[in-house]
mmCIF file of C-alpha atoms in Angstrom:
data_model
loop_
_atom_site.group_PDB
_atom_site.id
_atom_site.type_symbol
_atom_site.label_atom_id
_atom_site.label_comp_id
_atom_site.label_asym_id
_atom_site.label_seq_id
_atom_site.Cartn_x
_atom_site.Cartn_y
_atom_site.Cartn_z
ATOM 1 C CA UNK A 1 -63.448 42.318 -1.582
ATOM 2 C CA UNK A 2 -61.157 40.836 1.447
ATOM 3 C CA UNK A 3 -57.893 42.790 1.028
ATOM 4 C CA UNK A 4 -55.135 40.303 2.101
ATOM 5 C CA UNK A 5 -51.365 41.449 1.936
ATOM 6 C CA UNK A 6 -49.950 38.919 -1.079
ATOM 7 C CA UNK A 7 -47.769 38.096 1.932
ATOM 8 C CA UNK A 8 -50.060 36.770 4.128
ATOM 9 C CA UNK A 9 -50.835 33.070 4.931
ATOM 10 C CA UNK A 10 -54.670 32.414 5.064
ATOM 11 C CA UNK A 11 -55.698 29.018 5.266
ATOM 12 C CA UNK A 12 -58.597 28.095 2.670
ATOM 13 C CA UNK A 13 -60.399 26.930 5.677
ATOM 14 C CA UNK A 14 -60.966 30.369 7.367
ATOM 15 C CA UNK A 15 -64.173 32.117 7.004
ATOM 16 C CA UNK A 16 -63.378 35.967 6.656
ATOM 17 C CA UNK A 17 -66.126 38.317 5.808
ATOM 18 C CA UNK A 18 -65.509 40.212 2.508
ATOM 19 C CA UNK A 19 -64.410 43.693 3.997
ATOM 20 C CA UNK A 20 -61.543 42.162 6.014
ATOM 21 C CA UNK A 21 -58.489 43.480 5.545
ATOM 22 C CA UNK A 22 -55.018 41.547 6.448
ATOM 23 C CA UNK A 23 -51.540 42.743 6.798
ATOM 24 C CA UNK A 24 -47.941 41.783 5.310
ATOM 25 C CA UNK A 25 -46.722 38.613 6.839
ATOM 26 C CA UNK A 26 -49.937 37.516 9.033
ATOM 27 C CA UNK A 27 -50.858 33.884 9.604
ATOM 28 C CA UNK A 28 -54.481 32.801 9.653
ATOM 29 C CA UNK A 29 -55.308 29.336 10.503
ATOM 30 C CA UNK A 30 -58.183 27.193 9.302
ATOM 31 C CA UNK A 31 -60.515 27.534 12.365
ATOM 32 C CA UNK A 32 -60.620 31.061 12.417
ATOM 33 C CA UNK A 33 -63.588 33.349 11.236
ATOM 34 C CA UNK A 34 -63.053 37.203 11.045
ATOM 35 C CA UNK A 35 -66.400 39.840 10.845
ATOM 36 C CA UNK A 36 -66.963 42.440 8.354
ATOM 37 C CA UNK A 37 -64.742 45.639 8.754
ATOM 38 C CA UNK A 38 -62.419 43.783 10.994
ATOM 39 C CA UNK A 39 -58.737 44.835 10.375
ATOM 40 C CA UNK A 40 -55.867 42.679 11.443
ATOM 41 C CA UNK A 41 -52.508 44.191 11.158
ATOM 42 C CA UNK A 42 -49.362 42.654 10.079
ATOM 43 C CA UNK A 43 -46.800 40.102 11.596
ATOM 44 C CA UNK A 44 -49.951 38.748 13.446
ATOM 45 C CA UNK A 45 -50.869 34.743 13.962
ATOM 46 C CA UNK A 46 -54.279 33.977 14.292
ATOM 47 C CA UNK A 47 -54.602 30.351 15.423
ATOM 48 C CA UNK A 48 -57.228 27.754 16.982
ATOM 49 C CA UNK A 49 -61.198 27.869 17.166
ATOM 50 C CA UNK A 50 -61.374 31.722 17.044
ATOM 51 C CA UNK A 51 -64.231 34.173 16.340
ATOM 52 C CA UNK A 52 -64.081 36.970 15.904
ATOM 53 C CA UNK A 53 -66.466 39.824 15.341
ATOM 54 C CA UNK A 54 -66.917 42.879 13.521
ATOM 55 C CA UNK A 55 -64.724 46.595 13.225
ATOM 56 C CA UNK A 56 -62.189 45.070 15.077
ATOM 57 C CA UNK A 57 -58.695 46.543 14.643
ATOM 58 C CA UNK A 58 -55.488 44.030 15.481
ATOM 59 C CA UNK A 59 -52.136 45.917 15.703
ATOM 60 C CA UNK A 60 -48.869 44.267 14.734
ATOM 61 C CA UNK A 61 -47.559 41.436 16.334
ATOM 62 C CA UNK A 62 -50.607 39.786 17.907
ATOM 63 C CA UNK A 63 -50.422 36.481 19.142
ATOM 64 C CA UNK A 64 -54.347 35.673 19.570
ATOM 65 C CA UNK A 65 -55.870 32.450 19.691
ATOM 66 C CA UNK A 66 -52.936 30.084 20.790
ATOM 67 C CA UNK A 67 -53.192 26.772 22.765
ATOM 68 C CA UNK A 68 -53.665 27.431 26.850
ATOM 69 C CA UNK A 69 -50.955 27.786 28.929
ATOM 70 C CA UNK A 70 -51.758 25.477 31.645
ATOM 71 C CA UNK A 71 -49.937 22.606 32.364
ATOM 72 C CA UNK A 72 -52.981 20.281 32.733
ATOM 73 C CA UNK A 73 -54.423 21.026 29.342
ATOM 74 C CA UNK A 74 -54.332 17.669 27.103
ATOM 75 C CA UNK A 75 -54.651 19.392 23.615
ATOM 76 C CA UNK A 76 -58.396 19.420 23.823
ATOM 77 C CA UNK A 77 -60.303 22.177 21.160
ATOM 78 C CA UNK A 78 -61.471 25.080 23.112
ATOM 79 C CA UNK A 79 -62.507 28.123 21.937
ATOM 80 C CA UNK A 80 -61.162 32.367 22.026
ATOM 81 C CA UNK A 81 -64.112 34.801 21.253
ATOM 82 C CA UNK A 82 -64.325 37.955 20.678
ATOM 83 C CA UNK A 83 -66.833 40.688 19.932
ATOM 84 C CA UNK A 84 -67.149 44.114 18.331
ATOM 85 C CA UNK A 85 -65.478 47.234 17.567
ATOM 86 C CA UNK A 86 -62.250 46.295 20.422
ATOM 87 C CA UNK A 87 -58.656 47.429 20.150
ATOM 88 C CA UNK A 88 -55.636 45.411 20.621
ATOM 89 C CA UNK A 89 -52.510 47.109 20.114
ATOM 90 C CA UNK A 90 -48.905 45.506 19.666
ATOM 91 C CA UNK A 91 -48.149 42.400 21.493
ATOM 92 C CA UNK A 92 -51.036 41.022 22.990
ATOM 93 C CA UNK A 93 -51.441 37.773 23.812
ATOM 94 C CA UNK A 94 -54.687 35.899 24.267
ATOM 95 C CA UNK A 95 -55.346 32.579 24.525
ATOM 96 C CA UNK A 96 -57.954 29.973 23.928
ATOM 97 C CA UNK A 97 -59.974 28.143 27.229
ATOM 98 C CA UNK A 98 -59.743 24.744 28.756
ATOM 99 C CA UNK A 99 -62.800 22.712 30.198
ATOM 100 C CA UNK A 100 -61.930 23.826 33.930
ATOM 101 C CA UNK A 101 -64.626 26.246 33.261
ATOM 102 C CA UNK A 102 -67.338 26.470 29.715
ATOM 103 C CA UNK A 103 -63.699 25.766 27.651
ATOM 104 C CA UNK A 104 -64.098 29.825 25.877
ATOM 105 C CA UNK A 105 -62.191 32.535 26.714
ATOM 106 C CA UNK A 106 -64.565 35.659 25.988
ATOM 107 C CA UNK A 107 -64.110 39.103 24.931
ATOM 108 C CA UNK A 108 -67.401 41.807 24.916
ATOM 109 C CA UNK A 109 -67.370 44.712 22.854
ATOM 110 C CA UNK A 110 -65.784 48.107 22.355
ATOM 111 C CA UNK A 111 -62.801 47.071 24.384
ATOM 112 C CA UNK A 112 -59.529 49.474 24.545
ATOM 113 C CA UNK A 113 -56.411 46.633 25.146
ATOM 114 C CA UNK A 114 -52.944 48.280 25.082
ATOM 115 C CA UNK A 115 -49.633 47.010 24.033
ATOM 116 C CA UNK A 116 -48.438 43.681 25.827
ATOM 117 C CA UNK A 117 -51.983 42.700 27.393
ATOM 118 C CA UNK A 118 -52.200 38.778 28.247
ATOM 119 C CA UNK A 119 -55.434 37.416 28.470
ATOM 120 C CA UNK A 120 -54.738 33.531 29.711
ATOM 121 C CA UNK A 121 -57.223 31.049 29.628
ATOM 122 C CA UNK A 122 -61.027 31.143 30.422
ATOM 123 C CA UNK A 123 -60.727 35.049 30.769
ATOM 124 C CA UNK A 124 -63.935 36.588 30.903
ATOM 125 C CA UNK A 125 -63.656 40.410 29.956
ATOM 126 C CA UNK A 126 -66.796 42.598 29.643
ATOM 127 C CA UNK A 127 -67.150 45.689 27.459
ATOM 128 C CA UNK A 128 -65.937 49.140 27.478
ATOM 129 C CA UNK A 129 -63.174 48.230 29.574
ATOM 130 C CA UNK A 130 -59.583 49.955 29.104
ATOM 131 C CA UNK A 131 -56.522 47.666 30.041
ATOM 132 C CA UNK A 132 -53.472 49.558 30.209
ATOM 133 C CA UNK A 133 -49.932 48.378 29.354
ATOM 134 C CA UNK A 134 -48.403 45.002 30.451
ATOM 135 C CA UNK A 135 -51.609 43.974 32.123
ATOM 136 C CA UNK A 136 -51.608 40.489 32.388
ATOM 137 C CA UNK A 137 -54.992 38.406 33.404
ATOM 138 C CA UNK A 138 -54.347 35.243 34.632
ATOM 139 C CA UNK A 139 -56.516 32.228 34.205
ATOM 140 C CA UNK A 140 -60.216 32.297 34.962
ATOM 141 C CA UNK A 141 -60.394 35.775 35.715
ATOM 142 C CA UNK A 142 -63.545 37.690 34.802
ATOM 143 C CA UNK A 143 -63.836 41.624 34.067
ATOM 144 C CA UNK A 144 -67.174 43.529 34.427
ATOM 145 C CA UNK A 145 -68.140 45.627 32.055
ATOM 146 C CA UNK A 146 -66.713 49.720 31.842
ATOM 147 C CA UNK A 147 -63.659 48.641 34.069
ATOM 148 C CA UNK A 148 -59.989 50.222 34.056
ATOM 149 C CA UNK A 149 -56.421 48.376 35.152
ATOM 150 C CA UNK A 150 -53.806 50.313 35.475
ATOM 151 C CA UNK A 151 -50.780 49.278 33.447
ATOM 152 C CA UNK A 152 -48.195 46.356 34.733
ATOM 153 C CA UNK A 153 -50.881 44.940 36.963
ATOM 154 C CA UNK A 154 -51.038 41.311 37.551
ATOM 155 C CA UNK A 155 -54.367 39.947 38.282
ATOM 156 C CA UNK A 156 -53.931 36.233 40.150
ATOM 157 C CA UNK A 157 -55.961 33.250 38.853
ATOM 158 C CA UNK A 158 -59.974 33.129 39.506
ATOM 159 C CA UNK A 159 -59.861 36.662 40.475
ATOM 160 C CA UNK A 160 -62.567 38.662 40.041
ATOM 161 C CA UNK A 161 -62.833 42.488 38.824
ATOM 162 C CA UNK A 162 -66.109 44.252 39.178
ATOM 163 C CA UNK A 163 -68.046 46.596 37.228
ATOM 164 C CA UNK A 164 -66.576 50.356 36.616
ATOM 165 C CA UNK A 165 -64.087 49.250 39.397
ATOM 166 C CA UNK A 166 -60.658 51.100 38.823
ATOM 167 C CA UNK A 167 -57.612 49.603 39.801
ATOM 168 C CA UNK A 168 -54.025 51.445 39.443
ATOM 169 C CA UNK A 169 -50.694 51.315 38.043
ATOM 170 C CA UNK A 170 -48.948 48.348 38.932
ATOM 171 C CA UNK A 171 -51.474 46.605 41.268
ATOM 172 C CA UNK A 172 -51.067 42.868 42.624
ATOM 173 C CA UNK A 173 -54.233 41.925 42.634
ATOM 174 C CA UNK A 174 -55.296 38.538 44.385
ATOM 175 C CA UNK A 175 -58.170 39.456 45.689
ATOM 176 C CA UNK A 176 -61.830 40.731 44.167
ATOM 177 C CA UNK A 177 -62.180 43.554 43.488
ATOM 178 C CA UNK A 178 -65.464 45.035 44.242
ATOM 179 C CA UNK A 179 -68.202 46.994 41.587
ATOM 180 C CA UNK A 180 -67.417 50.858 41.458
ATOM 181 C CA UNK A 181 -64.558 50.702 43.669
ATOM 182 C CA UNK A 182 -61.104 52.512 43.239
ATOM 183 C CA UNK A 183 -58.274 50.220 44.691
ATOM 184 C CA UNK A 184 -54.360 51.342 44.592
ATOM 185 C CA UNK A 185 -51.115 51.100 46.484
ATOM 186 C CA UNK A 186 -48.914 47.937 47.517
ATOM 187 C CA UNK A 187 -50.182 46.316 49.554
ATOM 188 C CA UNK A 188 -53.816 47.305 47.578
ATOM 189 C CA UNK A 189 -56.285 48.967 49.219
ATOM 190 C CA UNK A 190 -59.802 50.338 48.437
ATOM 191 C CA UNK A 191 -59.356 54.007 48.388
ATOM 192 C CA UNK A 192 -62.178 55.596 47.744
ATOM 193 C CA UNK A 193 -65.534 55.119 44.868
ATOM 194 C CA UNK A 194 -64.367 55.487 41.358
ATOM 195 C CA UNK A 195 -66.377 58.554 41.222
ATOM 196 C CA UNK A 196 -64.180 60.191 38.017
ATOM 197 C CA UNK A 197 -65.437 57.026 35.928
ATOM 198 C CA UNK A 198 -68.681 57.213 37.146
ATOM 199 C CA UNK A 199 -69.821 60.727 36.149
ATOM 200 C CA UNK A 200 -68.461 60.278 33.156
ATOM 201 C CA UNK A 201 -71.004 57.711 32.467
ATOM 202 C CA UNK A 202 -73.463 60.175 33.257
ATOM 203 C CA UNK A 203 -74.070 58.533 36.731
ATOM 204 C CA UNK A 204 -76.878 60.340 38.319
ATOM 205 C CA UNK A 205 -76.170 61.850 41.769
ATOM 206 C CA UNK A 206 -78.787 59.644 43.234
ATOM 207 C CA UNK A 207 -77.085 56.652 41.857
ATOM 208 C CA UNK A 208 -73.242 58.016 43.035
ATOM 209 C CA UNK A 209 -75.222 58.665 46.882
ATOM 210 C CA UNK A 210 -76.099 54.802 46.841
ATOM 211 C CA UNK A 211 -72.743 53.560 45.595
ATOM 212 C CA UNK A 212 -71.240 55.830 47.901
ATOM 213 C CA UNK A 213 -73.174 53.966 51.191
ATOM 214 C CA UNK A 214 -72.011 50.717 49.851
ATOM 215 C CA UNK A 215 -68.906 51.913 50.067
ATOM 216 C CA UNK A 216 -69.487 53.119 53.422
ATOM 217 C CA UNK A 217 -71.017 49.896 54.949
ATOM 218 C CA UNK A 218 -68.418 47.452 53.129
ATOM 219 C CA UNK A 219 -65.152 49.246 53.437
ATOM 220 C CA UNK A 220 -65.466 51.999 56.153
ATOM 221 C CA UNK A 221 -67.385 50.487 58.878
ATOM 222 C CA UNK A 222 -67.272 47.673 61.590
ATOM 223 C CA UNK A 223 -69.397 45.547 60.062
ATOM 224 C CA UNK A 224 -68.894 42.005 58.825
ATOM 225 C CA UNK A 225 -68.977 41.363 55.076
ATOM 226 C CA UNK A 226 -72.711 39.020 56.042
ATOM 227 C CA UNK A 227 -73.594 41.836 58.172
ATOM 228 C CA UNK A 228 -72.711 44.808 55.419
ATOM 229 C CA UNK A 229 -74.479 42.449 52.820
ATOM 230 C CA UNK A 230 -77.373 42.945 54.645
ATOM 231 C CA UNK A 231 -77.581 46.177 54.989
ATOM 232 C CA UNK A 232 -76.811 46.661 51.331
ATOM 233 C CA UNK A 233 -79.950 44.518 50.692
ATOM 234 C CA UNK A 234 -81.553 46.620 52.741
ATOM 235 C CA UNK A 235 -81.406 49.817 50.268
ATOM 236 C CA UNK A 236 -83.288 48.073 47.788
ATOM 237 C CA UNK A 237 -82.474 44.704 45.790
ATOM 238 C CA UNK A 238 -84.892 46.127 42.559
ATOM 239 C CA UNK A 239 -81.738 48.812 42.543
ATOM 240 C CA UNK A 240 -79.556 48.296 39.482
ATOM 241 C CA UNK A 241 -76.433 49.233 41.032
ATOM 242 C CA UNK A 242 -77.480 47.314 44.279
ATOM 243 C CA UNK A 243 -78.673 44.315 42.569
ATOM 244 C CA UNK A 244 -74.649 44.240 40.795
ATOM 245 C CA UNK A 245 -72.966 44.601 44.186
ATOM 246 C CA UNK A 246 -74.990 41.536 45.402
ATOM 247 C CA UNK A 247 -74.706 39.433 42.720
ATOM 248 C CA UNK A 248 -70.667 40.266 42.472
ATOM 249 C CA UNK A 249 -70.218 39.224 46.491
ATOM 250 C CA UNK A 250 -72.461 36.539 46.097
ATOM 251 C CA UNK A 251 -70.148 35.343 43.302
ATOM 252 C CA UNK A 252 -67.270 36.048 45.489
ATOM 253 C CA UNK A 253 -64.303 33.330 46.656
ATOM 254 C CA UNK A 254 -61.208 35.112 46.969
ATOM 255 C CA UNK A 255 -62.421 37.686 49.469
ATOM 256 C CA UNK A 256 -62.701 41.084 48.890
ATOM 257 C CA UNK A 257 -59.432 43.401 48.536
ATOM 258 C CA UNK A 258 -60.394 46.031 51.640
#
């Protein structure tokens, strides 16, 4: 049976799954659906076309589904969701999408968010990522799966962060961020592979070789990014890790942070 605090405020309309449980004080509104073992925590509002999906756990004082910040929105319904097994902590903010992109802001699965984490509008995050304190994603920015932001980093609007990239305590990040790359330091830089993250994955050394000659030919040689792109192509486009780089730059308009 749902355990909701006699507090709580859940509209009729909201579809929770059975096991849910809800904390003192929490508002749920009637557009919201919550999976099975999901646990939202108390003081939190739950608002607009939000889904949400199962063994979730929401600490106190979650604002998560609210209307867009963006100027241009005209009140349209958009969408927030979210998938499996993530953790918010206190304070997050995430907002719903607008139709400047598919009108969903999207969260994967298994997700660690710390305290104070904004998500704005049309955010994209993978899974497995980590998201440290005070990181705040502006709008239309899009996270690859496994990656790590150090905490009080901004990320600027339409930025993109690739896969099992790292990027450390308070960056200012306007730039994309490139697949398996470590970037720090004001102004940031790409310092080095994120080779700590990717042996804990159990990253072959085969695999850390190849991602260490992208490196190479992107960030450490002469070449131009067309010419570099080449090359990369050139060790092998059936390569997993190649094939992401390619796809990432190919998806690239900010330029790459260097």
């Amino acid at each position: 049976m749902t355990r909701i605090h006699p507090t709580a405020l859940v509209d009729p309309a909201a579809e929770l799954d059975d096991s849910v449980q809800v904390g003192a004080y929490t508002i749920i509104g009637p557009q919201v659906r919550i999976g099975a073992g999901t646990v939202i925590g108390p003081h939190c509002v739950i608002e607009g076309r939000t889904t949400i999906g199962r063994d979730n756990r929401f600490y106190q004082f979650g604002s998560i589904g609210a209307m867009p910040q963006d100027m241009s929105h005209g009140g349209e319904v958009t969408e927030l969701v979210i998938g499996d097994r993530n953790t918010v902590r206190e304070f997050c903010t995430f907002n719903t999408g607008t139709f400047k992109e598919q009108g969903v802001t999207r969260v994967g699965d298994d997700n660690w968010i710390m305290a104070y984490v904004h998500l704005a509008h049309d955010v994209r995050l993978g899974s497995h990522t980590v998201l440290a304190n005070n990181v705040t994603l502006a709008g239309h920015v899009h996270v690859g799966d496994w990656a790590v932001i150090g905490g009080l980093t901004g990320v600027h609007q339409w930025v993109h962060v690739g896969a099992h990239a790292m990027i450390g305590f308070q960056g200012h990040v306007a730039q994309d961020v490139a697949p398996f790359m470590t970037v720090d330091g004001n102004p940031l830089a790409v310092r080095a592979v994120n080779l700590t993250g990717l042996k804990r994955r159990g990253f072959s050394d085969d695999r850390q070789r190849q991602i260490r000659q992208m490196h190479k030919l992107l960030f450490r040689g002469s070449l131009t990014l067309e010419q570099a792109r080449s090359e990369i192509e050139a060790l092998g486009t059936d390569d997993p890790d190649v094939r992401t780089m390619l796809d990432f730059l190919a998806a690239s308009t900010r330029g790459l942070v260097r």
